[in-house]
Amino acid sequence: FDTVKVRLQSSPAGTFTGPIHCLKHILKHEGVRKGLFRGLTPPLIGGALETGVNYMVYCRILSHLRSSTSHTSGHAVLTSSSHQSLSHPLSTSDHSSQ
């Protein structure tokens, strides 16, 4: 639960004895819905929209590449790199630091 972690980090020292105490406090005073799931809707909607746009662009690129007369081996490389750059626009191709 990210909510518990954030509450523990942002509350003054000594407010909670640990994560279980914090969770019990949230449930008792705010309830499950308001305490744990408040603010969840906007990220869920944004994530769904982002995934939908990524999939639509990927399908259009794939469809365009299939209908062109270029070589098949180039299609797979271009499609893969296009999908990677659209799905993760800020990531770099150098993954040696991971």
Short mmCIF file of C-alpha atoms in Angstrom, two decimals:
data_model
loop_
_atom_site.label_atom_id
_atom_site.label_comp_id
_atom_site.label_asym_id
_atom_site.label_seq_id
_atom_site.Cartn_x
_atom_site.Cartn_y
_atom_site.Cartn_z
CA PHE A 1 0.00 0.00 0.00
CA ASP A 2 1.59 3.18 -1.20
CA THR A 3 -0.77 5.23 0.96
CA VAL A 4 0.65 3.72 4.15
CA LYS A 5 4.22 4.36 3.01
CA VAL A 6 3.50 7.99 2.17
CA ARG A 7 1.71 8.55 5.49
CA LEU A 8 4.63 7.06 7.40
CA GLN A 9 7.13 9.24 5.53
CA SER A 10 5.16 12.48 5.76
CA SER A 11 3.92 12.29 9.35
CA PRO A 12 5.98 13.63 12.25
CA ALA A 13 8.26 11.16 14.00
CA GLY A 14 6.45 9.09 16.61
CA THR A 15 2.99 9.47 15.09
CA PHE A 16 2.86 5.79 14.13
CA THR A 17 4.71 2.85 15.63
CA GLY A 18 4.90 1.09 12.26
CA PRO A 19 3.06 0.26 9.04
CA ILE A 20 0.42 -1.92 10.73
CA HIS A 21 -0.41 0.83 13.24
CA CYS A 22 -0.62 3.35 10.38
CA LEU A 23 -2.91 1.06 8.35
CA LYS A 24 -5.20 0.50 11.34
CA HIS A 25 -5.35 4.25 11.97
CA ILE A 26 -6.26 4.98 8.33
CA LEU A 27 -8.96 2.30 8.28
CA LYS A 28 -10.45 3.41 11.62
CA HIS A 29 -10.54 7.15 10.91
CA GLU A 30 -11.01 7.31 7.12
CA GLY A 31 -12.33 3.93 6.06
CA VAL A 32 -11.19 1.69 3.23
CA ARG A 33 -12.55 3.68 0.32
CA LYS A 34 -11.53 7.19 1.37
CA GLY A 35 -8.39 6.21 3.21
CA LEU A 36 -6.74 3.76 0.84
CA PHE A 37 -8.23 4.44 -2.58
CA ARG A 38 -8.62 8.22 -2.63
CA GLY A 39 -6.98 9.67 -5.73
CA LEU A 40 -6.72 6.37 -7.57
CA THR A 41 -9.12 7.19 -10.40
CA PRO A 42 -7.04 9.79 -12.32
CA PRO A 43 -3.92 7.57 -12.61
CA LEU A 44 -6.06 4.62 -13.72
CA ILE A 45 -7.78 6.69 -16.41
CA GLY A 46 -4.48 8.20 -17.55
CA GLY A 47 -2.81 4.80 -17.72
CA ALA A 48 -5.68 3.35 -19.74
CA LEU A 49 -5.57 6.26 -22.18
CA GLU A 50 -1.80 6.02 -22.58
CA THR A 51 -1.96 2.29 -23.21
CA GLY A 52 -4.76 2.76 -25.74
CA VAL A 53 -2.84 5.41 -27.67
CA ASN A 54 0.34 3.30 -27.64
CA TYR A 55 -1.53 0.29 -28.97
CA MET A 56 -3.31 2.32 -31.65
CA VAL A 57 -0.05 3.85 -32.91
CA TYR A 58 1.67 0.46 -32.85
CA CYS A 59 -1.16 -1.13 -34.87
CA ARG A 60 -1.13 1.70 -37.41
CA ILE A 61 2.62 1.46 -37.88
CA LEU A 62 2.42 -2.31 -38.20
CA SER A 63 -0.42 -2.05 -40.71
CA HIS A 64 1.49 0.54 -42.74
CA LEU A 65 4.64 -1.58 -42.77
CA ARG A 66 2.74 -4.69 -43.83
CA SER A 67 1.11 -2.87 -46.72
CA SER A 68 4.38 -1.41 -48.04
CA THR A 69 6.64 -3.26 -50.45
CA SER A 70 9.81 -3.12 -48.33
CA HIS A 71 11.75 -6.19 -47.20
CA THR A 72 10.30 -8.18 -44.32
CA SER A 73 13.49 -8.20 -42.23
CA GLY A 74 13.48 -4.40 -42.04
CA HIS A 75 9.85 -4.40 -40.91
CA ALA A 76 10.51 -6.33 -37.72
CA VAL A 77 13.39 -4.07 -36.70
CA LEU A 78 11.50 -0.86 -37.47
CA THR A 79 8.29 -2.05 -35.82
CA SER A 80 10.12 -3.19 -32.70
CA SER A 81 12.10 0.04 -32.35
CA SER A 82 9.03 2.19 -33.09
CA HIS A 83 6.98 0.41 -30.46
CA GLN A 84 9.81 0.71 -27.91
CA SER A 85 10.21 4.44 -28.49
CA LEU A 86 6.46 5.03 -28.30
CA SER A 87 5.98 2.90 -25.19
CA HIS A 88 8.99 4.31 -23.33
CA PRO A 89 9.85 7.68 -24.91
CA LEU A 90 12.32 8.71 -22.19
CA SER A 91 14.25 5.46 -22.01
CA THR A 92 17.59 5.12 -23.73
CA SER A 93 18.88 2.24 -25.80
CA ASP A 94 21.82 1.73 -23.42
CA HIS A 95 20.61 -0.67 -20.73
CA SER A 96 24.06 -1.48 -19.34
CA SER A 97 23.35 0.42 -16.10
CA GLN A 98 20.47 -1.90 -15.17
#
